[in-house]
Tab-separated table of C-alpha atoms and ligand atoms in Angstrom:
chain	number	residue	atom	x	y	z
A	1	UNK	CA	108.141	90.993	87.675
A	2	UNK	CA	109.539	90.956	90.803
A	3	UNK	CA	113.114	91.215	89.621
A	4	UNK	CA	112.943	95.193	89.207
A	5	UNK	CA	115.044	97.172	91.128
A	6	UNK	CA	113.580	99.128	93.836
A	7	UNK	CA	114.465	101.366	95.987
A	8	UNK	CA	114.141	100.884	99.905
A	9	UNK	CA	112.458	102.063	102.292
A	10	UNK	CA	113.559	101.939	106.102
A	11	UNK	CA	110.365	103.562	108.195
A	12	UNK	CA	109.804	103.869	111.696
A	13	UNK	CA	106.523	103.943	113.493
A	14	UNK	CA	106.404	106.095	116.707
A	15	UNK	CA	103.314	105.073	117.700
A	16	UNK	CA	102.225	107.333	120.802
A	17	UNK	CA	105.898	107.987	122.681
A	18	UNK	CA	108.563	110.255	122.564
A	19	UNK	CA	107.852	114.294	123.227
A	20	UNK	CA	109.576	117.089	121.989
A	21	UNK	CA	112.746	116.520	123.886
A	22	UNK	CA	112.956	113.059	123.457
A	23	UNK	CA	112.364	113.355	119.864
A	24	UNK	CA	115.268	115.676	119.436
A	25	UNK	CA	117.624	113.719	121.843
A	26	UNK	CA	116.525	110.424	119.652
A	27	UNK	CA	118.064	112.674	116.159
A	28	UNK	CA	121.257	113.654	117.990
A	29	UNK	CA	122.332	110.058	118.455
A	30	UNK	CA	120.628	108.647	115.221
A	31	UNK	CA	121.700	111.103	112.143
A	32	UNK	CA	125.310	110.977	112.600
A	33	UNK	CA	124.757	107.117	113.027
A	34	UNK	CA	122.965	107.027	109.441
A	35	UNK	CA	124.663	110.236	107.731
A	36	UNK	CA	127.051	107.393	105.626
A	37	UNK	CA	123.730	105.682	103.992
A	38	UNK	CA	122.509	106.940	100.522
A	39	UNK	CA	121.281	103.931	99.067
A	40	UNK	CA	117.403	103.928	100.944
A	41	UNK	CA	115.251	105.977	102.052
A	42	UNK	CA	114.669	106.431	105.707
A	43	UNK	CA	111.314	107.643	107.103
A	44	UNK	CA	110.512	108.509	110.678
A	45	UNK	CA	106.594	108.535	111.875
A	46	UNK	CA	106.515	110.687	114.991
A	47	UNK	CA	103.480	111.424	117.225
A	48	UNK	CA	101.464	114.689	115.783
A	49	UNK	CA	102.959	117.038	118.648
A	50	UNK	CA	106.396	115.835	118.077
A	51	UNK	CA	106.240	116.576	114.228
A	52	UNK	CA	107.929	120.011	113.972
A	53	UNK	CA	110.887	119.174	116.230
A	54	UNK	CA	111.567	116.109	114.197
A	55	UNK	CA	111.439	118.190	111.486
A	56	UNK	CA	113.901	120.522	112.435
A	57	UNK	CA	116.014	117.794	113.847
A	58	UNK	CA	116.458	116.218	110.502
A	59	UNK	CA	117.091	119.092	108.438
A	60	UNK	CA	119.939	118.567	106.630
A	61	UNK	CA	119.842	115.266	106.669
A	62	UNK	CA	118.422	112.234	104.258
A	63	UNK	CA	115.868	111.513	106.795
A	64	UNK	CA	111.942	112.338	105.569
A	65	UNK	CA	109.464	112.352	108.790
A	66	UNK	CA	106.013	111.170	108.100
A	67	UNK	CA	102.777	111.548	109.837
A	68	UNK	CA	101.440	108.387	111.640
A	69	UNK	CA	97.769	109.381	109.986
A	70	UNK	CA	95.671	112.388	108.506
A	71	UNK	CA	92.454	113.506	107.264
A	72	UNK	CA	90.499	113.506	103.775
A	73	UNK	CA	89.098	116.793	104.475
A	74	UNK	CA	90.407	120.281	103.814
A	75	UNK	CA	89.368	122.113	106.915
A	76	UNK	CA	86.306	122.009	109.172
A	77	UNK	CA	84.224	120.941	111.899
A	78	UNK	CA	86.445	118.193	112.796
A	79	UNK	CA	87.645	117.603	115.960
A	80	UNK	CA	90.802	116.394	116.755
A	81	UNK	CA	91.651	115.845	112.944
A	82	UNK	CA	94.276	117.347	111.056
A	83	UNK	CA	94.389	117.788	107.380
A	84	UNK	CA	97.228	116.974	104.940
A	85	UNK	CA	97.999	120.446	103.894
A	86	UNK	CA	98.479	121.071	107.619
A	87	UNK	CA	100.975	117.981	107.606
A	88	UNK	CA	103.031	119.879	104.234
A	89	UNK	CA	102.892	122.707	106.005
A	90	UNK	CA	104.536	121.153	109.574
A	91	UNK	CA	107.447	119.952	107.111
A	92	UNK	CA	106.273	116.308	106.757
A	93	UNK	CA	106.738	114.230	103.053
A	94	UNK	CA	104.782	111.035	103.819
A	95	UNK	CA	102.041	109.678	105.863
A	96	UNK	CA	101.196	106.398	107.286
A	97	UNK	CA	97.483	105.964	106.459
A	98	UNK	CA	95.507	102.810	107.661
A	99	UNK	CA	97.592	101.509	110.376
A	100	UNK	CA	96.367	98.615	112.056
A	101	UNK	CA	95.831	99.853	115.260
A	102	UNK	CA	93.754	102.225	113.205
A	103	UNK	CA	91.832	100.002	111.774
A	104	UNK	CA	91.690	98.042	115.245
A	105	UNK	CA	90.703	100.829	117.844
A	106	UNK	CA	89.883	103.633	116.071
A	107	UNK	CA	87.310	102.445	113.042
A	108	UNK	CA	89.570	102.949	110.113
A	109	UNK	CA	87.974	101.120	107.277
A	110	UNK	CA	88.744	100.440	103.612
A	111	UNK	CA	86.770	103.464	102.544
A	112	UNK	CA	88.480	105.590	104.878
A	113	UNK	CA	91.498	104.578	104.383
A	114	UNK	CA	91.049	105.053	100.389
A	115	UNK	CA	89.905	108.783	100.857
A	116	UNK	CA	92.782	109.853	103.073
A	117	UNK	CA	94.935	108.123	100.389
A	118	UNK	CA	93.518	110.337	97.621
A	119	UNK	CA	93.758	113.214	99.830
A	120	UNK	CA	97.411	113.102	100.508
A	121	UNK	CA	98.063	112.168	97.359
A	122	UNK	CA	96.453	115.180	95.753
A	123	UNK	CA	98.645	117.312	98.506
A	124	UNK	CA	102.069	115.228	97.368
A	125	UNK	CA	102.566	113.292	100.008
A	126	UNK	CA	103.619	109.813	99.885
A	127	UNK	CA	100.970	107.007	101.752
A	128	UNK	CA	102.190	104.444	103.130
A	129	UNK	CA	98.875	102.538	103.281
A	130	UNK	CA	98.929	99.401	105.679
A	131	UNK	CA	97.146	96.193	105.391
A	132	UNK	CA	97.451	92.476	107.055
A	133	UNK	CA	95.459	90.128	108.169
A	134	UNK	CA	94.563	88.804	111.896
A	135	UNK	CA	95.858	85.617	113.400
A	136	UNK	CA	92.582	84.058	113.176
A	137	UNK	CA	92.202	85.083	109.891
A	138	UNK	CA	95.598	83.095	108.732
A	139	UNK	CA	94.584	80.422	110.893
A	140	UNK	CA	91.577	80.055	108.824
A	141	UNK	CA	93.810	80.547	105.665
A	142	UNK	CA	91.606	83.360	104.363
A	143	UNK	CA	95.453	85.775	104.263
A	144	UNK	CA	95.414	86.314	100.865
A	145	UNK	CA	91.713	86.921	100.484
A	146	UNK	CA	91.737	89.564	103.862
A	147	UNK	CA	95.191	90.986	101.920
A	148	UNK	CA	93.165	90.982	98.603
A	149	UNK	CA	89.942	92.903	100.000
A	150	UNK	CA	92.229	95.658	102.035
A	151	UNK	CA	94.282	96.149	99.030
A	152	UNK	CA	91.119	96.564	96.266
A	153	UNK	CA	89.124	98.820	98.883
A	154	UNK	CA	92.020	100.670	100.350
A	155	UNK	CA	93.915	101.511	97.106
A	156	UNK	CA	92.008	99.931	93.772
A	157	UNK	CA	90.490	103.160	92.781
A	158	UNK	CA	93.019	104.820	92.150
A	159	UNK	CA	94.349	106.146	88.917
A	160	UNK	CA	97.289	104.405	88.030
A	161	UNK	CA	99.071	107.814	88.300
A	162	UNK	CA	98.327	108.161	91.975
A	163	UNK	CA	99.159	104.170	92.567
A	164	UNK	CA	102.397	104.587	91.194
A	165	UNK	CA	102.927	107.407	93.796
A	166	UNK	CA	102.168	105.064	97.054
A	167	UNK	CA	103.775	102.701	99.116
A	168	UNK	CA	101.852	99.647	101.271
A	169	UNK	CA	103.075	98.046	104.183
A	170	UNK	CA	101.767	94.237	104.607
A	171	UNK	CA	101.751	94.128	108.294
A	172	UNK	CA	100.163	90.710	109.582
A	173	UNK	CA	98.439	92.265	112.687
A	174	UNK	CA	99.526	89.113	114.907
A	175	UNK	CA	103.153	89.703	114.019
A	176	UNK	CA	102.948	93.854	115.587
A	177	UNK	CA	104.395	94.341	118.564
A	178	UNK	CA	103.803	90.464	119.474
A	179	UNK	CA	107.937	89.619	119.530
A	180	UNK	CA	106.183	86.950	116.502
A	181	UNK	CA	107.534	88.233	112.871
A	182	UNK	CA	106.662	86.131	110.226
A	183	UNK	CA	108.870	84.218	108.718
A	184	UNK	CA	110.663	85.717	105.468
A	185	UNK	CA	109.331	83.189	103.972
A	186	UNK	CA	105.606	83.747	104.867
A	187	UNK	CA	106.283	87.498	104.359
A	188	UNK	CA	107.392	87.358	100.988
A	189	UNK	CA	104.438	84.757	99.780
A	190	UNK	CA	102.556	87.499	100.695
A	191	UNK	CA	104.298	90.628	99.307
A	192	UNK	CA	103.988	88.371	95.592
A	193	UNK	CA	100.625	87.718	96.002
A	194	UNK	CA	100.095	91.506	96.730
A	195	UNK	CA	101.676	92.187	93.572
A	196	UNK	CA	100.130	89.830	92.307
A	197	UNK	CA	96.807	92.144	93.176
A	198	UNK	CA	98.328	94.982	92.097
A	199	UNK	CA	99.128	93.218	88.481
A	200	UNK	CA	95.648	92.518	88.104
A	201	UNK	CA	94.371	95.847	89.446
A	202	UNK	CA	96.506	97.844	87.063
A	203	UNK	CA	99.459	96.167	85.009
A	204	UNK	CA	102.672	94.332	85.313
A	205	UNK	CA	104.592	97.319	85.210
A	206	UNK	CA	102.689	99.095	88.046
A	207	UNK	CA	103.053	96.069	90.273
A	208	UNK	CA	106.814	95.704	89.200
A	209	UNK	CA	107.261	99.441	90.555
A	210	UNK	CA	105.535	98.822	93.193
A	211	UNK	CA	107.487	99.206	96.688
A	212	UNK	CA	106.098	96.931	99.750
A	213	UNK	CA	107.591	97.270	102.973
A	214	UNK	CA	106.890	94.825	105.854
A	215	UNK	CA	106.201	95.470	109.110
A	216	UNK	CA	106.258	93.072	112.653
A	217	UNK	CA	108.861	92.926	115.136
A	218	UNK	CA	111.199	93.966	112.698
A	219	UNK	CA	114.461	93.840	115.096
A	220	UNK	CA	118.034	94.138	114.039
A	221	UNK	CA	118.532	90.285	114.767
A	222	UNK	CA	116.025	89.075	112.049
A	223	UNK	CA	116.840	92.232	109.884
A	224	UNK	CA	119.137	89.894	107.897
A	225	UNK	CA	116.462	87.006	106.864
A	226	UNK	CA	113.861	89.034	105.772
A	227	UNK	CA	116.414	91.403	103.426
A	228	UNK	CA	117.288	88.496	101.614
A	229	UNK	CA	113.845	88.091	100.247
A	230	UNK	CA	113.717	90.168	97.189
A	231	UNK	CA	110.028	90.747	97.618
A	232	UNK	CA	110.385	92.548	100.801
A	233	UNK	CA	111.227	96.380	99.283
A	234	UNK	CA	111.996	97.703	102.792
A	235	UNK	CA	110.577	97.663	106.401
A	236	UNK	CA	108.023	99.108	108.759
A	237	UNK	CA	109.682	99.087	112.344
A	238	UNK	CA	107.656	100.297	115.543
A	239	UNK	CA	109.387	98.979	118.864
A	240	UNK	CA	112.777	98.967	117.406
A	241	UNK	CA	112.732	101.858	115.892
A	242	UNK	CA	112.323	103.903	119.170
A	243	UNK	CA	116.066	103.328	119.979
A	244	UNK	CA	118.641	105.008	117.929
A	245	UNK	CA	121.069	102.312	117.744
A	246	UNK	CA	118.828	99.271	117.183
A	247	UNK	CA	117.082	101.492	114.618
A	248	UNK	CA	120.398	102.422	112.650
A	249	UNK	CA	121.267	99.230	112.915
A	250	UNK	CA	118.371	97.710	110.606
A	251	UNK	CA	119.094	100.750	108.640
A	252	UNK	CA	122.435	99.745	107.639
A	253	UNK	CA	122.063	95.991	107.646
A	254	UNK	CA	119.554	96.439	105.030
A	255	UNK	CA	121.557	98.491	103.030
A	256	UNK	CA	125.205	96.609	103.250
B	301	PEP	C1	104.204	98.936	113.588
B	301	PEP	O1	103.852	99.697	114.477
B	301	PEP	O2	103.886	99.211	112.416
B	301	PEP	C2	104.980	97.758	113.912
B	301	PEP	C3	105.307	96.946	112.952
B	301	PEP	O3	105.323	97.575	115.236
B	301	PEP	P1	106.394	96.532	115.819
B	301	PEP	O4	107.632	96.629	114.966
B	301	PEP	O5	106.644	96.975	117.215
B	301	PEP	O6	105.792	95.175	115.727
């Protein structure tokens, strides 16, 4: 099941840096850096503001920007949202949905995150829906069973139409930003027993098509371990993926 070639995914999470002229300073250096690499798809996850100058700065280019969240409805009384046909309309393809600092500080839930995964899907953008577990969670060995929950509450609704349409990101929220990645190894048990999930959920060829990415301290020097697991479909990369070079660089390690 797992065999299935795939293609990969190199995304970077923004988080909340980089303005307007940083953003198109960080393109200048980066897309002549990457303009050799066909073989994956690269995704970039600015801050809201910073959206439409990313844009710009990668037309022409392979590089698809994403938003780093959005919301299920289509307009409104909602402040300080922003809806995904206002995300098509800014120029952006994808959008991260159910990050875990979303889910930490900002009361992102399973249900939530499920909605704003129908919505974008019903506007053609691509989710990349996040899910992990906590470190006391895996030091209680409940991983799979946290992984399991997220996945059938976040995504198990779907139609298998719209499922074959998304992406997830296992990101073990002890490994973000922490300098602690998991090991390849413990990141690809978990990527099979997702698709394991996703087997179950819909069917073996769903869960064979299915593209996981994984995300914590992802750095160019542990690029190379985790590529070699042929779970791991691609990568979610925050800190590292600020800098142009160190980001390039796990670009085209994973793709040699
Ligand atoms: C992230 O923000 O999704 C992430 C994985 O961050 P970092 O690479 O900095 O751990």
């Amino acid at each position: 099941m797992s065999q299935q070639k795939r293609r990969r995914v190199i995304a970077g999470n923004w988080k909340m840096f980089k303005n307007q002229a940083d953003t198109r300073a960080f393109f200048s250096a980066f897309n002549p850096l990457v303009a050799s690499v066909q073989d994956c798809d690269i995704v970039i996850a600015p801050t809201f503001t910073s959206l439409s100058a990313a844009v710009e700065a990668a037309k022409g280019t392979h590089i698809a920007i994403s938003a780093q969240d959005v919301y299920w409805e289509k307009e409104g009384a909602f402040t300080g949202e922003i809806s995904t046909a206002m995300l098509v309309e800014a120029g952006c393809r994808y959008t991260l949905i159910g990050h875990s600092e979303r889910r930490q500080f900002f009361g992102e839930t399973n249900e939530t995150v499920f909605k704003k995964t129908k919505a974008a899907l019903a506007a053609g953008l691509i989710p990349i829906v996040c899910i992990g577990e906590m470190l006391a969670y895996r030091e209680a060995g409940r991983t799979e069973n946290i992984c399991q929950t997220q996945f059938h509450g976040s995504v198990g609704a779907l139609t298998p139409e719209e499922f074959s349409r998304i992406l997830i990101a296992y990101e073990p929220v002890w490994a973000i930003g922490t300098g602690r990645t998991a090991t390849p190894e413990i990141a690809s048990a978990v990527h099979k027993f997702v698709r394991h999930c996703a087997a179950e959920m819909f069917d073996a060829g769903h869960a064979a098509a299915l593209r996981i990415l994984y995300g914590g301290s992802v750095k160019p020097d542990n690029i190379q371990g985790l590529m070699a697991q042929v779970e791991l479909d691609g990568v979610l990369v925050g800190g590292a993926s600020l800098d142009p070079n160190s980001f390039a660089k796990i670009v085209k390690d994973w793709t040699r």
